[in-house]
């Protein structure tokens, strides 16, 4: 049967990095790694319909997490760019004001 | 108050409108990313979904729809591999899913030989109207084609690392006999940063292996891929040994044996000792031993002849000819010693071949690997964008 053997030692390694991270630093790659490890552990529980129902709820939760991680990094990036632009603008205006006052 | 609704019992089929077929293969095959939440959590999901669509078309007794879906499936997979066929992840993903689809077509074919491991519920899910044995043949050919492409891709990635990591890079200090002058040391440390080491190779193997595991590739297939990777490493290393004078010394033998032991350790670590990968390194291992044994007396010659059974006479003689003594206390291999070896090996029926065929690909097989997954419980994750297909 295709159920992959769950190897204890590796379990720790594979997703520990991602699960130990601060939520604000997660990348979508971390989300995918967590998905894989959680998926393996669910599969090891067998094909009880209740397990499968849980599995698809977790898929949905991970999809949401993926969207949030993606979205928040985009929003942060946009805000950062906007802030830097404004800073430059301020600098420029200050310099223009200083030279105009002379 | 919410009245708890009893969940509908599904039969494990998926229905779509005929005109949605292109949209289906577009979202499920052409534009599906090989890495994502749904496919990582449930490896092989696209293959299961495809099979469940086939089941419904079979259930409708609609041979046109079955034929059209299977044709679109095969063509779309080919299209993806044409477009992104140099990306290891993509190729590994579609190799795994093509195999899973093939396993499904067998497991639910209704042929008794494929039903041995099925639950009774799974047996109820067998196709009832069409015999798809011919399509299985086409899919199996497609899988072979994808496998060969996978080998090409991984070979292209590994190739530039092998000579540098297995032969040139030195981790054993003080045996090479070359005095590390100041200048030499500086150049080698600069080279270290930019060039590949054994660690680069091991890291690359790790990355290949973890991608294949994440895709739920059949364990038997992973073993074959690993065997093929080890063959490539062994063949390219040995060929370079046979072509370069500076590689045939006692200390290189030492370095190679150490590197090979690290590769073996990797196999042990990944539980792949029965993959046949280690055996593909045998010619290289024997060449490294040959660099290290004594090469003087008749007894030495006899020992060499019985030890090097995975090397051709041409390869043994070439190594002995290229052999460079480490220092003034060691002699060159004498011409008479080499003659003795040649005489002893005369009765051996072996090929006059010097170099190994580094492009050789072992024929691949896809042993049937049924799954315990229950089709009636499969749902369609929203991220796949397949809201237009319905569970039946």
GROMACS .gro file of C-alpha atoms in nm, chain B:
model
  392
  103UNK     CA    1  -3.084   2.661   1.593
  104UNK     CA    2  -2.884   2.474   1.336
  105UNK     CA    3  -3.032   2.140   1.256
  106UNK     CA    4  -2.734   1.914   1.196
  107UNK     CA    5  -2.769   1.785   0.846
  108UNK     CA    6  -2.659   1.434   0.777
  109UNK     CA    7  -2.380   1.442   0.526
  110UNK     CA    8  -2.477   1.305   0.193
  111UNK     CA    9  -2.326   0.973   0.101
  112UNK     CA   10  -2.114   1.016  -0.205
  113UNK     CA   11  -2.017   0.746  -0.448
  114UNK     CA   12  -1.672   0.879  -0.514
  115UNK     CA   13  -1.738   1.020  -0.860
  116UNK     CA   14  -1.700   1.369  -1.003
  117UNK     CA   15  -1.926   1.521  -1.262
  118UNK     CA   16  -1.851   1.805  -1.499
  119UNK     CA   17  -2.027   1.948  -1.801
  120UNK     CA   18  -1.882   1.843  -2.131
  121UNK     CA   19  -1.808   2.202  -2.227
  122UNK     CA   20  -1.605   2.247  -1.908
  123UNK     CA   21  -1.351   1.983  -2.001
  124UNK     CA   22  -1.093   2.234  -2.123
  125UNK     CA   23  -1.133   2.440  -1.807
  126UNK     CA   24  -1.090   2.121  -1.606
  127UNK     CA   25  -0.758   2.021  -1.758
  128UNK     CA   26  -0.644   2.382  -1.756
  129UNK     CA   27  -0.688   2.416  -1.380
  130UNK     CA   28  -0.603   2.060  -1.283
  131UNK     CA   29  -0.306   2.001  -1.514
  132UNK     CA   30  -0.182   2.290  -1.726
  133UNK     CA   31  -0.174   2.556  -1.458
  134UNK     CA   32  -0.150   2.349  -1.141
  135UNK     CA   33   0.158   2.428  -0.935
  136UNK     CA   34   0.360   2.124  -0.827
  137UNK     CA   35   0.388   2.274  -0.481
  138UNK     CA   36   0.084   2.388  -0.288
  139UNK     CA   37  -0.128   2.326   0.017
  140UNK     CA   38  -0.370   2.076  -0.133
  141UNK     CA   39  -0.125   1.865  -0.335
  142UNK     CA   40   0.125   1.860  -0.048
  143UNK     CA   41  -0.135   1.747   0.203
  144UNK     CA   42  -0.279   1.484  -0.027
  145UNK     CA   43  -0.009   1.363  -0.266
  146UNK     CA   44  -0.154   1.233  -0.591
  147UNK     CA   45  -0.471   1.438  -0.552
  148UNK     CA   46  -0.487   1.547  -0.919
  149UNK     CA   47  -0.468   1.184  -1.027
  150UNK     CA   48  -0.748   1.080  -0.791
  151UNK     CA   49  -0.964   1.367  -0.912
  152UNK     CA   50  -0.903   1.275  -1.274
  153UNK     CA   51  -0.990   0.914  -1.206
  154UNK     CA   52  -1.310   1.015  -1.028
  155UNK     CA   53  -1.408   1.214  -1.338
  156UNK     CA   54  -1.340   0.907  -1.550
  157UNK     CA   55  -1.561   0.705  -1.318
  158UNK     CA   56  -1.857   0.933  -1.373
  159UNK     CA   57  -1.819   0.929  -1.750
  160UNK     CA   58  -1.801   0.550  -1.729
  161UNK     CA   59  -2.109   0.549  -1.510
  162UNK     CA   60  -2.294   0.755  -1.772
  163UNK     CA   61  -2.184   0.497  -2.028
  164UNK     CA   62  -2.057   0.790  -2.235
  165UNK     CA   63  -1.767   0.653  -2.434
  166UNK     CA   64  -1.718   0.986  -2.613
  167UNK     CA   65  -1.669   1.166  -2.285
  168UNK     CA   66  -1.430   0.902  -2.150
  169UNK     CA   67  -1.222   0.910  -2.465
  170UNK     CA   68  -1.217   1.287  -2.480
  171UNK     CA   69  -1.114   1.326  -2.114
  172UNK     CA   70  -0.837   1.068  -2.135
  173UNK     CA   71  -0.703   1.226  -2.454
  174UNK     CA   72  -0.711   1.575  -2.303
  175UNK     CA   73  -0.540   1.445  -1.990
  176UNK     CA   74  -0.254   1.286  -2.179
  177UNK     CA   75  -0.211   1.582  -2.413
  178UNK     CA   76  -0.216   1.832  -2.126
  179UNK     CA   77   0.049   1.644  -1.929
  180UNK     CA   78   0.264   1.637  -2.242
  181UNK     CA   79   0.209   2.008  -2.288
  182UNK     CA   80   0.317   2.091  -1.932
  183UNK     CA   81   0.631   1.882  -1.972
  184UNK     CA   82   0.714   2.050  -2.298
  185UNK     CA   83   0.682   2.393  -2.145
  186UNK     CA   84   0.842   2.331  -1.807
  187UNK     CA   85   1.025   2.010  -1.878
  188UNK     CA   86   1.357   2.139  -1.748
  189UNK     CA   87   1.217   2.193  -1.399
  190UNK     CA   88   1.279   1.894  -1.171
  191UNK     CA   89   0.978   1.967  -0.949
  192UNK     CA   90   0.735   1.980  -1.239
  193UNK     CA   91   0.865   1.661  -1.397
  194UNK     CA   92   0.869   1.473  -1.065
  195UNK     CA   93   0.516   1.593  -0.992
  196UNK     CA   94   0.375   1.468  -1.319
  197UNK     CA   95   0.567   1.143  -1.306
  198UNK     CA   96   0.415   1.074  -0.962
  199UNK     CA   97   0.065   1.171  -1.070
  200UNK     CA   98   0.079   0.983  -1.399
  201UNK     CA   99   0.179   0.671  -1.205
  202UNK     CA  100  -0.096   0.726  -0.949
  203UNK     CA  101  -0.353   0.769  -1.228
  204UNK     CA  102  -0.228   0.446  -1.383
  205UNK     CA  103  -0.252   0.267  -1.047
  206UNK     CA  104  -0.611   0.392  -1.010
  207UNK     CA  105  -0.706   0.265  -1.355
  208UNK     CA  106  -0.572  -0.074  -1.252
  209UNK     CA  107  -0.702  -0.083  -0.897
  210UNK     CA  108  -1.055   0.000  -1.013
  211UNK     CA  109  -1.043  -0.181  -1.348
  212UNK     CA  110  -1.253  -0.466  -1.220
  213UNK     CA  111  -0.978  -0.712  -1.309
  214UNK     CA  112  -0.935  -0.950  -1.019
  215UNK     CA  113  -0.559  -0.947  -1.035
  216UNK     CA  114  -0.562  -0.581  -0.936
  217UNK     CA  115  -0.828  -0.608  -0.662
  218UNK     CA  116  -0.643  -0.820  -0.405
  219UNK     CA  117  -0.576  -0.536  -0.165
  220UNK     CA  118  -0.907  -0.356  -0.213
  221UNK     CA  119  -1.165  -0.306   0.060
  222UNK     CA  120  -1.516  -0.415  -0.034
  223UNK     CA  121  -1.612  -0.049  -0.065
  224UNK     CA  122  -1.326   0.007  -0.308
  225UNK     CA  123  -1.445  -0.292  -0.511
  226UNK     CA  124  -1.782  -0.122  -0.555
  227UNK     CA  125  -1.599   0.167  -0.721
  228UNK     CA  126  -1.471  -0.031  -1.015
  229UNK     CA  127  -1.548   0.084  -1.368
  230UNK     CA  128  -1.854  -0.091  -1.502
  231UNK     CA  129  -1.880  -0.010  -1.871
  232UNK     CA  130  -1.543   0.039  -2.036
  233UNK     CA  131  -1.224  -0.159  -2.050
  234UNK     CA  132  -0.942   0.095  -2.048
  235UNK     CA  133  -0.650  -0.148  -2.084
  236UNK     CA  134  -0.538   0.022  -2.404
  237UNK     CA  135  -0.530   0.361  -2.238
  238UNK     CA  136  -0.329   0.211  -1.955
  239UNK     CA  137  -0.071   0.109  -2.211
  240UNK     CA  138  -0.057   0.462  -2.348
  241UNK     CA  139  -0.024   0.606  -1.998
  242UNK     CA  140   0.246   0.359  -1.908
  243UNK     CA  141   0.442   0.465  -2.218
  244UNK     CA  142   0.389   0.826  -2.117
  245UNK     CA  143   0.524   0.749  -1.768
  246UNK     CA  144   0.836   0.592  -1.920
  247UNK     CA  145   0.885   0.903  -2.129
  248UNK     CA  146   0.848   1.129  -1.823
  249UNK     CA  147   1.091   0.912  -1.628
  250UNK     CA  148   1.354   0.953  -1.898
  251UNK     CA  149   1.298   1.326  -1.892
  252UNK     CA  150   1.337   1.324  -1.513
  253UNK     CA  151   1.670   1.145  -1.548
  254UNK     CA  152   1.787   1.399  -1.806
  255UNK     CA  153   1.694   1.689  -1.581
  256UNK     CA  154   1.864   1.550  -1.274
  257UNK     CA  155   2.168   1.453  -1.478
  258UNK     CA  156   2.203   1.811  -1.601
  259UNK     CA  157   2.194   1.936  -1.245
  260UNK     CA  158   2.433   1.675  -1.104
  261UNK     CA  159   2.679   1.662  -1.390
  262UNK     CA  160   2.877   1.981  -1.318
  263UNK     CA  161   2.912   1.883  -0.950
  264UNK     CA  162   3.049   1.533  -0.988
  265UNK     CA  163   3.413   1.571  -1.097
  266UNK     CA  164   3.464   1.866  -0.869
  267UNK     CA  165   3.296   1.708  -0.567
  268UNK     CA  166   3.411   1.349  -0.605
  269UNK     CA  167   3.765   1.394  -0.742
  270UNK     CA  168   3.907   1.743  -0.732
  271UNK     CA  169   3.797   1.871  -0.396
  272UNK     CA  170   4.027   1.751  -0.118
  273UNK     CA  171   3.920   1.702   0.238
  274UNK     CA  172   4.211   1.484   0.343
  275UNK     CA  173   4.511   1.701   0.422
  276UNK     CA  174   4.872   1.604   0.398
  277UNK     CA  175   4.855   1.286   0.193
  278UNK     CA  176   4.855   1.430  -0.154
  279UNK     CA  177   5.234   1.470  -0.150
  280UNK     CA  178   5.197   1.810  -0.309
  281UNK     CA  179   5.354   2.066  -0.085
  282UNK     CA  180   5.097   2.328  -0.002
  283UNK     CA  181   5.285   2.641  -0.091
  284UNK     CA  182   5.134   2.970   0.012
  285UNK     CA  183   5.016   3.050  -0.336
  286UNK     CA  184   4.863   2.711  -0.388
  287UNK     CA  185   4.674   2.732  -0.066
  288UNK     CA  186   4.521   3.062  -0.154
  289UNK     CA  187   4.400   2.949  -0.493
  290UNK     CA  188   4.245   2.635  -0.351
  291UNK     CA  189   4.052   2.823  -0.087
  292UNK     CA  190   3.918   3.062  -0.343
  293UNK     CA  191   3.819   2.767  -0.555
  294UNK     CA  192   3.648   2.615  -0.254
  295UNK     CA  193   3.395   2.890  -0.229
  296UNK     CA  194   3.296   2.882  -0.592
  297UNK     CA  195   3.321   2.513  -0.668
  298UNK     CA  196   3.124   2.206  -0.578
  299UNK     CA  197   3.220   1.972  -0.296
  300UNK     CA  198   3.092   1.635  -0.185
  301UNK     CA  199   2.855   1.826   0.042
  302UNK     CA  200   2.706   2.002  -0.259
  303UNK     CA  201   2.633   1.660  -0.409
  304UNK     CA  202   2.478   1.529  -0.087
  305UNK     CA  203   2.266   1.842  -0.054
  306UNK     CA  204   2.148   1.800  -0.411
  307UNK     CA  205   2.058   1.435  -0.349
  308UNK     CA  206   1.865   1.542  -0.040
  309UNK     CA  207   1.671   1.798  -0.234
  310UNK     CA  208   1.584   1.551  -0.514
  311UNK     CA  209   1.478   1.291  -0.259
  312UNK     CA  210   1.262   1.525  -0.056
  313UNK     CA  211   1.081   1.659  -0.364
  314UNK     CA  212   0.999   1.306  -0.478
  315UNK     CA  213   0.874   1.213  -0.129
  316UNK     CA  214   0.657   1.522  -0.113
  317UNK     CA  215   0.501   1.424  -0.443
  318UNK     CA  216   0.411   1.083  -0.304
  319UNK     CA  217   0.615   0.908  -0.569
  320UNK     CA  218   0.603   0.527  -0.543
  321UNK     CA  219   0.882   0.408  -0.311
  322UNK     CA  220   0.984   0.152  -0.574
  323UNK     CA  221   1.016   0.429  -0.830
  324UNK     CA  222   1.220   0.648  -0.595
  325UNK     CA  223   1.460   0.358  -0.555
  326UNK     CA  224   1.506   0.338  -0.930
  327UNK     CA  225   1.569   0.712  -0.956
  328UNK     CA  226   1.829   0.693  -0.680
  329UNK     CA  227   1.999   0.397  -0.844
  330UNK     CA  228   2.014   0.593  -1.168
  331UNK     CA  229   2.161   0.899  -0.989
  332UNK     CA  230   2.430   0.686  -0.825
  333UNK     CA  231   2.514   0.526  -1.156
  334UNK     CA  232   2.566   0.871  -1.309
  335UNK     CA  233   2.791   0.975  -1.020
  336UNK     CA  234   2.994   0.653  -1.045
  337UNK     CA  235   3.027   0.653  -1.423
  338UNK     CA  236   3.130   1.017  -1.459
  339UNK     CA  237   3.379   0.987  -1.173
  340UNK     CA  238   3.536   0.671  -1.308
  341UNK     CA  239   3.556   0.808  -1.661
  342UNK     CA  240   3.745   1.111  -1.538
  343UNK     CA  241   3.979   0.892  -1.341
  344UNK     CA  242   4.054   0.701  -1.659
  345UNK     CA  243   4.119   1.015  -1.859
  346UNK     CA  244   4.330   1.218  -1.618
  347UNK     CA  245   4.679   1.136  -1.506
  348UNK     CA  246   4.662   1.355  -1.196
  349UNK     CA  247   4.372   1.153  -1.057
  350UNK     CA  248   4.549   0.820  -1.032
  351UNK     CA  249   4.738   0.826  -0.707
  352UNK     CA  250   4.722   0.655  -0.370
  353UNK     CA  251   4.576   0.966  -0.208
  354UNK     CA  252   4.300   1.000  -0.469
  355UNK     CA  253   4.209   0.640  -0.395
  356UNK     CA  254   4.176   0.734  -0.032
  357UNK     CA  255   3.966   1.040  -0.112
  358UNK     CA  256   3.734   0.845  -0.342
  359UNK     CA  257   3.679   0.571  -0.086
  360UNK     CA  258   3.591   0.830   0.173
  361UNK     CA  259   3.348   1.003  -0.065
  362UNK     CA  260   3.186   0.673  -0.159
  363UNK     CA  261   3.141   0.588   0.209
  364UNK     CA  262   2.958   0.918   0.254
  365UNK     CA  263   2.727   0.831  -0.036
  366UNK     CA  264   2.662   0.491   0.122
  367UNK     CA  265   2.588   0.661   0.449
  368UNK     CA  266   2.331   0.873   0.268
  369UNK     CA  267   2.163   0.559   0.131
  370UNK     CA  268   2.154   0.406   0.478
  371UNK     CA  269   2.009   0.723   0.621
  372UNK     CA  270   1.729   0.729   0.363
  373UNK     CA  271   1.665   0.357   0.395
  374UNK     CA  272   1.768   0.292   0.036
  375UNK     CA  273   2.028   0.021   0.086
  376UNK     CA  274   1.819  -0.224  -0.117
  377UNK     CA  275   1.777   0.009  -0.414
  378UNK     CA  276   2.072  -0.132  -0.606
  379UNK     CA  277   2.230   0.213  -0.598
  380UNK     CA  278   2.533   0.105  -0.401
  381UNK     CA  279   2.610  -0.172  -0.651
  382UNK     CA  280   2.635   0.079  -0.937
  383UNK     CA  281   2.937   0.229  -0.761
  384UNK     CA  282   3.125  -0.101  -0.760
  385UNK     CA  283   3.352  -0.024  -1.060
  386UNK     CA  284   3.451   0.307  -0.899
  387UNK     CA  285   3.509   0.141  -0.561
  388UNK     CA  286   3.732  -0.120  -0.720
  389UNK     CA  287   3.927   0.145  -0.911
  390UNK     CA  288   3.986   0.329  -0.583
  391UNK     CA  289   4.102   0.007  -0.420
  392UNK     CA  290   4.330  -0.055  -0.712
  393UNK     CA  291   4.494   0.280  -0.648
  394UNK     CA  292   4.566   0.174  -0.292
  395UNK     CA  293   4.683  -0.187  -0.307
  396UNK     CA  294   5.044  -0.292  -0.356
  397UNK     CA  295   5.146  -0.335  -0.716
  398UNK     CA  296   5.470  -0.526  -0.715
  399UNK     CA  297   5.480  -0.902  -0.671
  400UNK     CA  298   5.301  -1.183  -0.851
  401UNK     CA  299   5.082  -1.226  -0.545
  402UNK     CA  300   4.982  -0.860  -0.573
  403UNK     CA  301   4.890  -0.921  -0.936
  404UNK     CA  302   4.678  -1.218  -0.848
  405UNK     CA  303   4.499  -1.025  -0.578
  406UNK     CA  304   4.424  -0.745  -0.821
  407UNK     CA  305   4.283  -0.985  -1.080
  408UNK     CA  306   4.040  -1.139  -0.837
  409UNK     CA  307   3.948  -0.808  -0.672
  410UNK     CA  308   3.868  -0.605  -0.983
  411UNK     CA  309   3.589  -0.819  -1.128
  412UNK     CA  310   3.373  -0.516  -1.207
  413UNK     CA  311   3.643  -0.346  -1.414
  414UNK     CA  312   3.741  -0.442  -1.765
  415UNK     CA  313   4.099  -0.539  -1.844
  416UNK     CA  314   4.134  -0.215  -2.036
  417UNK     CA  315   4.027  -0.016  -1.730
  418UNK     CA  316   4.262  -0.200  -1.493
  419UNK     CA  317   4.558  -0.159  -1.725
  420UNK     CA  318   4.478   0.206  -1.784
  421UNK     CA  319   4.471   0.284  -1.412
  422UNK     CA  320   4.802   0.104  -1.360
  423UNK     CA  321   4.956   0.297  -1.648
  424UNK     CA  322   4.835   0.632  -1.520
  425UNK     CA  323   4.937   0.560  -1.163
  426UNK     CA  324   5.152   0.835  -1.010
  427UNK     CA  325   5.361   0.752  -0.704
  428UNK     CA  326   5.296   0.970  -0.399
  429UNK     CA  327   5.661   1.031  -0.324
  430UNK     CA  328   6.016   0.916  -0.388
  431UNK     CA  329   5.971   0.616  -0.158
  432UNK     CA  330   5.712   0.465  -0.386
  433UNK     CA  331   5.795   0.328  -0.728
  434UNK     CA  332   5.605   0.351  -1.052
  435UNK     CA  333   5.414   0.044  -1.161
  436UNK     CA  334   5.657  -0.161  -1.366
  437UNK     CA  335   5.588  -0.259  -1.724
  438UNK     CA  336   5.639  -0.625  -1.637
  439UNK     CA  337   5.381  -0.606  -1.360
  440UNK     CA  338   5.124  -0.471  -1.601
  441UNK     CA  339   5.211  -0.748  -1.846
  442UNK     CA  340   5.158  -1.007  -1.574
  443UNK     CA  341   4.812  -0.867  -1.512
  444UNK     CA  342   4.729  -0.868  -1.881
  445UNK     CA  343   4.840  -1.230  -1.912
  446UNK     CA  344   4.630  -1.338  -1.618
  447UNK     CA  345   4.322  -1.163  -1.749
  448UNK     CA  346   4.357  -1.303  -2.099
  449UNK     CA  347   4.103  -1.579  -2.036
  450UNK     CA  348   3.849  -1.334  -1.912
  451UNK     CA  349   3.571  -1.270  -2.159
  452UNK     CA  350   3.523  -0.900  -2.116
  453UNK     CA  351   3.464  -0.604  -2.335
  454UNK     CA  352   3.752  -0.396  -2.469
  455UNK     CA  353   3.561  -0.098  -2.337
  456UNK     CA  354   3.750   0.172  -2.151
  457UNK     CA  355   3.491   0.434  -2.066
  458UNK     CA  356   3.152   0.371  -1.908
  459UNK     CA  357   2.842   0.492  -2.088
  460UNK     CA  358   2.746   0.776  -1.856
  461UNK     CA  359   2.422   0.829  -2.049
  462UNK     CA  360   2.299   0.476  -1.993
  463UNK     CA  361   1.950   0.460  -1.842
  464UNK     CA  362   1.835   0.144  -1.665
  465UNK     CA  363   1.494   0.036  -1.795
  466UNK     CA  364   1.227   0.156  -1.555
  467UNK     CA  365   0.932  -0.043  -1.422
  468UNK     CA  366   0.618   0.072  -1.243
  469UNK     CA  367   0.505  -0.206  -1.011
  470UNK     CA  368   0.136  -0.186  -0.922
  471UNK     CA  369   0.095   0.011  -0.601
  472UNK     CA  370  -0.271   0.025  -0.489
  473UNK     CA  371  -0.383   0.289  -0.244
  474UNK     CA  372  -0.600   0.263   0.066
  475UNK     CA  373  -0.752   0.604   0.001
  476UNK     CA  374  -1.132   0.603  -0.005
  477UNK     CA  375  -1.262   0.787  -0.313
  478UNK     CA  376  -1.605   0.855  -0.158
  479UNK     CA  377  -1.442   1.077   0.105
  480UNK     CA  378  -1.243   1.293  -0.135
  481UNK     CA  379  -1.342   1.658  -0.150
  482UNK     CA  380  -1.228   1.927  -0.388
  483UNK     CA  381  -1.011   2.189  -0.215
  484UNK     CA  382  -1.108   2.542  -0.309
  485UNK     CA  383  -0.755   2.638  -0.406
  486UNK     CA  384  -0.774   2.411  -0.708
  487UNK     CA  385  -1.037   2.634  -0.865
  488UNK     CA  386  -1.260   2.344  -0.966
  489UNK     CA  387  -1.585   2.478  -0.825
  490UNK     CA  388  -1.764   2.382  -1.148
  491UNK     CA  389  -1.729   2.009  -1.089
  492UNK     CA  390  -1.966   1.835  -0.852
  493UNK     CA  391  -1.934   1.535  -0.625
  494UNK     CA  392  -2.165   1.249  -0.705
   0.00000   0.00000   0.00000
